[in-house]
PDB file of C-alpha atoms in Angstrom:
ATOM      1  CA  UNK W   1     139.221  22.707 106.268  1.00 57.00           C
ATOM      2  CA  UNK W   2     135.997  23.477 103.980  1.00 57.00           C
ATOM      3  CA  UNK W   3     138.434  22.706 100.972  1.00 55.00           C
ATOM      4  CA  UNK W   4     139.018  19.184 102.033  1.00 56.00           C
ATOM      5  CA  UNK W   5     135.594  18.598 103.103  1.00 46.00           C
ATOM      6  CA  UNK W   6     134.564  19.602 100.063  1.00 47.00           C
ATOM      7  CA  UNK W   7     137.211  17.949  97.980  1.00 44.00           C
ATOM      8  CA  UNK W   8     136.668  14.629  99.966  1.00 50.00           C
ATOM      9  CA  UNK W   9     133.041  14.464  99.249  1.00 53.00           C
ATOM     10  CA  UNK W  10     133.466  15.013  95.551  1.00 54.00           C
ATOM     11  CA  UNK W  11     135.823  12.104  95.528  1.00 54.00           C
ATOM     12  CA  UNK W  12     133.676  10.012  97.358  1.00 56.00           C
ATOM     13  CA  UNK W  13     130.631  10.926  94.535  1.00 49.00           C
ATOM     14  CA  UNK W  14     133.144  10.162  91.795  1.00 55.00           C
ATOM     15  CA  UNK W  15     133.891   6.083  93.313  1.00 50.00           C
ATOM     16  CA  UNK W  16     130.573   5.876  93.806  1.00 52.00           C
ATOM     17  CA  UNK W  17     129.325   6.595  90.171  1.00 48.00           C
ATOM     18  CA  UNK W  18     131.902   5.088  88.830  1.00 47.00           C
ATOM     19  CA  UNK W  19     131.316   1.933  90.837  1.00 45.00           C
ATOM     20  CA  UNK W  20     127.644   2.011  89.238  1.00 44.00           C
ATOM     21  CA  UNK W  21     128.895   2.393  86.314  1.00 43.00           C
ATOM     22  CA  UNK W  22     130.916  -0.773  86.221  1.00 49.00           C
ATOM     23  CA  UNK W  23     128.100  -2.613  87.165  1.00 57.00           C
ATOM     24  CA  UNK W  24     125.945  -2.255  84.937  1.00 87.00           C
ATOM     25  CA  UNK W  25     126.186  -4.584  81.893  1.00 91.00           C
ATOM     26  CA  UNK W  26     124.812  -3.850  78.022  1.00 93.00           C
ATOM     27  CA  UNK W  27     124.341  -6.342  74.952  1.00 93.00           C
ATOM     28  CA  UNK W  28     127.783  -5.585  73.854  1.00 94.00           C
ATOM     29  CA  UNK W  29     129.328  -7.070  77.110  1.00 95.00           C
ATOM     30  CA  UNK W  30     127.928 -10.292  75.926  1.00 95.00           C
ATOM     31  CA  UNK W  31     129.237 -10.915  72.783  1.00 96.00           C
ATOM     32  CA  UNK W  32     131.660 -13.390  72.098  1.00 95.00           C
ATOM     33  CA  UNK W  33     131.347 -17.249  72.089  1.00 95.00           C
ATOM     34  CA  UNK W  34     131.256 -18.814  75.885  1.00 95.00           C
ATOM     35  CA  UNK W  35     131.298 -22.545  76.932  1.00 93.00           C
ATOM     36  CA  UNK W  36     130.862 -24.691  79.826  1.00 91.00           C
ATOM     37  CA  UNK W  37     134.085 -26.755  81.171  1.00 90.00           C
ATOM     38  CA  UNK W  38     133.450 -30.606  81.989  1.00 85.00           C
ATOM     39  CA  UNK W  39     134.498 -30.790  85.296  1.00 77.00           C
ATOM     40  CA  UNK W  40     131.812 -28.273  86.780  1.00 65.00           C
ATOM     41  CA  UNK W  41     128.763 -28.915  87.779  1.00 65.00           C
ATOM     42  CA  UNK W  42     126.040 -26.644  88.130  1.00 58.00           C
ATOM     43  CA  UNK W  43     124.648 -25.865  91.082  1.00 64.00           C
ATOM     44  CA  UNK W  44     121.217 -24.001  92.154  1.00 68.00           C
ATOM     45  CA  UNK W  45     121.026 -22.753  88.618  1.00 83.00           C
ATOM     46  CA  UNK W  46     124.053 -20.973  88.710  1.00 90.00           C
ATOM     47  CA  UNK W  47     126.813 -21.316  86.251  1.00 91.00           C
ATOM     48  CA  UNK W  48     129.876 -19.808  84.753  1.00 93.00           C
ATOM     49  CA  UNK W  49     130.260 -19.606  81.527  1.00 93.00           C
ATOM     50  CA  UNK W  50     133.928 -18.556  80.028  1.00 95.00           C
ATOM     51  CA  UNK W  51     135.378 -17.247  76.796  1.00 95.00           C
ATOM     52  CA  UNK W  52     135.617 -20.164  74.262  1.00 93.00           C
ATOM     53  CA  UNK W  53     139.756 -18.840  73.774  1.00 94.00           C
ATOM     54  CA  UNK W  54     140.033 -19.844  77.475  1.00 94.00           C
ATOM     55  CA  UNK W  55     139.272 -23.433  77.653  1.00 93.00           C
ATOM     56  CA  UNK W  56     140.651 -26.170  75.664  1.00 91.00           C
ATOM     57  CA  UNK W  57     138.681 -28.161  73.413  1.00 88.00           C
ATOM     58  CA  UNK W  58     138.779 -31.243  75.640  1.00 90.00           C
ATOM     59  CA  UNK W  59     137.888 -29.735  78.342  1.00 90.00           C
ATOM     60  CA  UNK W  60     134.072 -28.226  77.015  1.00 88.00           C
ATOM     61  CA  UNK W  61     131.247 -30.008  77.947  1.00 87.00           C
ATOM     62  CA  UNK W  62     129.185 -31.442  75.195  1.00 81.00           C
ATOM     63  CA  UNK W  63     126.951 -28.909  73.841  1.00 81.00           C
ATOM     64  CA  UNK W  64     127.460 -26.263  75.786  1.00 86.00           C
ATOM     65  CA  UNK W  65     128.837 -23.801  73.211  1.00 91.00           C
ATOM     66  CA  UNK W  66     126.817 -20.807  72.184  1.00 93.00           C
ATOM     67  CA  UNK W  67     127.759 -17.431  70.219  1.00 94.00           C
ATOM     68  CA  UNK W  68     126.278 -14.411  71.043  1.00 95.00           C
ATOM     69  CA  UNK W  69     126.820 -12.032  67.541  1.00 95.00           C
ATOM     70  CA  UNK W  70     125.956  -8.666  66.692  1.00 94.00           C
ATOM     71  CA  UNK W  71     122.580  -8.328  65.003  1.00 94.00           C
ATOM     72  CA  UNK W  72     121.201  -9.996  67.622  1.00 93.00           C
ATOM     73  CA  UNK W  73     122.375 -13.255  65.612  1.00 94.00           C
ATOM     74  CA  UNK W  74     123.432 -16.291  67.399  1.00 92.00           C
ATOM     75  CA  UNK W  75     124.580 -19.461  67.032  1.00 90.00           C
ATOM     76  CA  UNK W  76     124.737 -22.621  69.498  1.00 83.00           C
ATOM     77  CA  UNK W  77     125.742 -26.135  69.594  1.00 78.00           C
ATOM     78  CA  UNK W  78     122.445 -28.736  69.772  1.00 69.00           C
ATOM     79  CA  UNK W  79     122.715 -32.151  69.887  1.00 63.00           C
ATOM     80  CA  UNK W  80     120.646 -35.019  67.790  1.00 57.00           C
ATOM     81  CA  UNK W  81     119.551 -38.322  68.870  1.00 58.00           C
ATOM     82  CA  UNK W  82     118.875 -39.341  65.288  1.00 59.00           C
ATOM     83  CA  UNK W  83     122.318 -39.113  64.921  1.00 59.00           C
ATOM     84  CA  UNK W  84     123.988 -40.831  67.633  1.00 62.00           C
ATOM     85  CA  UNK W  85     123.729 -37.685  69.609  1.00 59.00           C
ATOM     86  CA  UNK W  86     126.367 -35.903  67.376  1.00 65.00           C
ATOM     87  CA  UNK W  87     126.268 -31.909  67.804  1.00 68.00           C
ATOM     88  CA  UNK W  88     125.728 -29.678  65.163  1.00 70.00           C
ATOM     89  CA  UNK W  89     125.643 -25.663  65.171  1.00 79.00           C
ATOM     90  CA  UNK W  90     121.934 -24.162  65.220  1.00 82.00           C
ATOM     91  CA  UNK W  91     121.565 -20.626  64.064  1.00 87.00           C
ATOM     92  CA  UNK W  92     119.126 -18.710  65.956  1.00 88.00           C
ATOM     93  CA  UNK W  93     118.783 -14.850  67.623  1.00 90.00           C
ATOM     94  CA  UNK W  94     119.136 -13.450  70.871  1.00 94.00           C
ATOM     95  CA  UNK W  95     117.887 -10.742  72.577  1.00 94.00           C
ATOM     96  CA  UNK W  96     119.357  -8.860  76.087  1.00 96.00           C
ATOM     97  CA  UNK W  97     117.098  -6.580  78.856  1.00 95.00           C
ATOM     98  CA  UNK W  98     119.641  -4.868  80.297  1.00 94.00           C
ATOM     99  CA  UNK W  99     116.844  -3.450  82.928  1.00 94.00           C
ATOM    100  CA  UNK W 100     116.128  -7.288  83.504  1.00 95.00           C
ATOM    101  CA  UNK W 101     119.614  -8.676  83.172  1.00 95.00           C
ATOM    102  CA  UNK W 102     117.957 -11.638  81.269  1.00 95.00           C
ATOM    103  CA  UNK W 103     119.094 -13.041  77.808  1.00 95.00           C
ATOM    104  CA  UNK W 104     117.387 -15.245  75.932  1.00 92.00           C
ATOM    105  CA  UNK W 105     118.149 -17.766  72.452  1.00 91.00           C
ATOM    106  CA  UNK W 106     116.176 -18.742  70.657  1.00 86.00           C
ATOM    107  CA  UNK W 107     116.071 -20.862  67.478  1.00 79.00           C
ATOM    108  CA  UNK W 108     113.459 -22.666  64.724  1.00 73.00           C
ATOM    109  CA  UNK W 109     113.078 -19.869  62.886  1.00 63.00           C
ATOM    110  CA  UNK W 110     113.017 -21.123  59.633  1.00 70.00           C
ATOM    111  CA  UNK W 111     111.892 -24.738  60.263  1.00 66.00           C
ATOM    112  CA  UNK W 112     108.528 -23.068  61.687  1.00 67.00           C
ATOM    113  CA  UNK W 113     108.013 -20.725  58.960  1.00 69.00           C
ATOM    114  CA  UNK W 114     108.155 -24.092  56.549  1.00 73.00           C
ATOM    115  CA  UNK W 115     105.793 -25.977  59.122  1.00 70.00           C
ATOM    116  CA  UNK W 116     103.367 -23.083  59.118  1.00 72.00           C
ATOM    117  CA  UNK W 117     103.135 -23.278  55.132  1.00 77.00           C
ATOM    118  CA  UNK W 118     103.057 -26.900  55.015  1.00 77.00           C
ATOM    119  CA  UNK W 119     100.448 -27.472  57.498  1.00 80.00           C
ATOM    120  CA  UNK W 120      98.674 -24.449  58.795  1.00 79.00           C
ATOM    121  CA  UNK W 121      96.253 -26.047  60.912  1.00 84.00           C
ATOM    122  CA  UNK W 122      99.084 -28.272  63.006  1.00 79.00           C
ATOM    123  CA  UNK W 123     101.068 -25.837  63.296  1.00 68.00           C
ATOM    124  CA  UNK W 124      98.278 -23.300  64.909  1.00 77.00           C
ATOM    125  CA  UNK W 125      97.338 -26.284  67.135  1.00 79.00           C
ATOM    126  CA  UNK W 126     101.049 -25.964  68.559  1.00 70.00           C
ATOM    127  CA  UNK W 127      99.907 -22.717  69.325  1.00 73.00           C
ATOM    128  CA  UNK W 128     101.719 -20.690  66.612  1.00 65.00           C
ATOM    129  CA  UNK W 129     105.130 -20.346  68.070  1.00 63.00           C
ATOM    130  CA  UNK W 130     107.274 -17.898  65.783  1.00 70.00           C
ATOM    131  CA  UNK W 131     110.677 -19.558  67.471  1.00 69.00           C
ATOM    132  CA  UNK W 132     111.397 -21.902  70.424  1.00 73.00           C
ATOM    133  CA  UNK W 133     113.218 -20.663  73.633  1.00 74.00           C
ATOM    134  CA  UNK W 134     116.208 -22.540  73.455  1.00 82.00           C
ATOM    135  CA  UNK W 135     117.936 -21.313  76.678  1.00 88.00           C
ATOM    136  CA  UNK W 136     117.166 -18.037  79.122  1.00 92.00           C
ATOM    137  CA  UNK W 137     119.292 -17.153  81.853  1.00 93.00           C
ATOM    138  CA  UNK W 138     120.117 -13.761  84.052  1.00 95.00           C
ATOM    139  CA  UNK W 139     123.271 -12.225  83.862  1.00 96.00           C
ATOM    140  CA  UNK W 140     124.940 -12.143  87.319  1.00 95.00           C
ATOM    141  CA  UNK W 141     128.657 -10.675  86.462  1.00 94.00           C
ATOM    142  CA  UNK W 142     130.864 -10.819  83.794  1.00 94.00           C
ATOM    143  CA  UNK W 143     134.580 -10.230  84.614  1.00 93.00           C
ATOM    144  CA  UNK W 144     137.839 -12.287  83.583  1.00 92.00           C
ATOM    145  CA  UNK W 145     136.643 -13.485  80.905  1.00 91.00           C
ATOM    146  CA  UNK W 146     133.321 -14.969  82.153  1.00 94.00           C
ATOM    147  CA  UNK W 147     130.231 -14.839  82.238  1.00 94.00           C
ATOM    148  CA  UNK W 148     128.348 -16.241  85.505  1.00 94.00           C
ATOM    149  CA  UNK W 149     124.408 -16.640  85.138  1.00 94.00           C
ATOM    150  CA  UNK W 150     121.658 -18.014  86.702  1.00 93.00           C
ATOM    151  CA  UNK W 151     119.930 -20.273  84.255  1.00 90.00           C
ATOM    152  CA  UNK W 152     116.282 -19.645  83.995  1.00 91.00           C
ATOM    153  CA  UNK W 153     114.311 -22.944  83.488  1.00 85.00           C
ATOM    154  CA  UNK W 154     111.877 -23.509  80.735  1.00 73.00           C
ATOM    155  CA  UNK W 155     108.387 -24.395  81.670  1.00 59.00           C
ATOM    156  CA  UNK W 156     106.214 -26.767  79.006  1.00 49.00           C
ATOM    157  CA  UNK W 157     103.146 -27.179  80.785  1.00 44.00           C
ATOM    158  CA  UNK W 158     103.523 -27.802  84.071  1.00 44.00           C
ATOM    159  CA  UNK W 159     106.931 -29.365  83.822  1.00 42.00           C
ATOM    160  CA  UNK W 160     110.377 -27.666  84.058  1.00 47.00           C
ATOM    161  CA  UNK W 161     112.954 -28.817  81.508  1.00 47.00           C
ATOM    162  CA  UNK W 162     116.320 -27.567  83.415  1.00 51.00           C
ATOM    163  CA  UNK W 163     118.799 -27.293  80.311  1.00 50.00           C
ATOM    164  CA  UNK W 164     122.584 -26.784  81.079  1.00 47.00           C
ATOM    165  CA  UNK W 165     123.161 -25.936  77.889  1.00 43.00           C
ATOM    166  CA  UNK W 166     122.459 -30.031  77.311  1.00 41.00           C
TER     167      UNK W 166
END
């Protein structure tokens, strides 16, 4: 009777740790490229991003597309009104607190290292950014291939610029 007492509380320990391990989710969990599909809309800042392999090309929403490399390198799709709103791939880096659960991209790297040398006093009056925020969000789950998060608005001010990935 002790023996499977014993035995049943040791396999009760074992799900249970192994549950917590599942749950938890590291930088490497996010690699990968991940889109948005058309037809879904966002809703209370939630959305669900899937593998890039997993949804046809028609089906992506415009823009949504972002790479999350090694390195903490990462690439995403921006758009340009100059140019008829065309998209275009912006390099940037990422970063991951798995404590947190929040990622963040960011980009201008290199166009505000030119800025600063061109004009140093403009560029401190913008407050000296070393990159822009380009999207934040906090990683809810990843399983089957996707990756649901709750997108994390970016504040300017006193104004809230909700990007969906645009």
């Amino acid at each position: 009777m002790k023996k499977s007492l014993f035995l049943s509380i040791i396999f009760i320990l074992s799900v249970i740790s192994s549950n917590a391990q599942e749950s938890s989710i590291s930088e490497f969990d996010l690699y990968g490229c991940w889109v948005l599909e058309k037809k879904i809309r966002p809703s209370n800042h939630i959305v669900v991003y899937k593998s890039c392999k997993d949804v046809a090309h028609e089906n992506v929403k415009f823009g949504s597309k972002i790479s999350l490399l090694a390195f903490n390198k990462s690439e995403h799709q921006s758009t340009s009104p100059n140019f008829c709103f065309t998209t275009f791939t912006e390099k940037g880096t990422w970063e991951f607190d798995e404590n947190s659960g929040i990622a963040s991209l960011y980009s201008g790297h290199e166009w505000l290292k030119e800025f600063k040398k061109l004009d140093p006093e403009e560029y401190a009056s913008w407050g000296s950014p070393e990159k822009f925020e380009k999207l934040k969000f906090k990683v809810i789950s990843i399983e089957n291939n996707q990756l649901t998060v709750e997108i994390i608005p970016k504040y300017y001010g006193k104004i809230a610029i909700e990007d969906f990935s645009e």
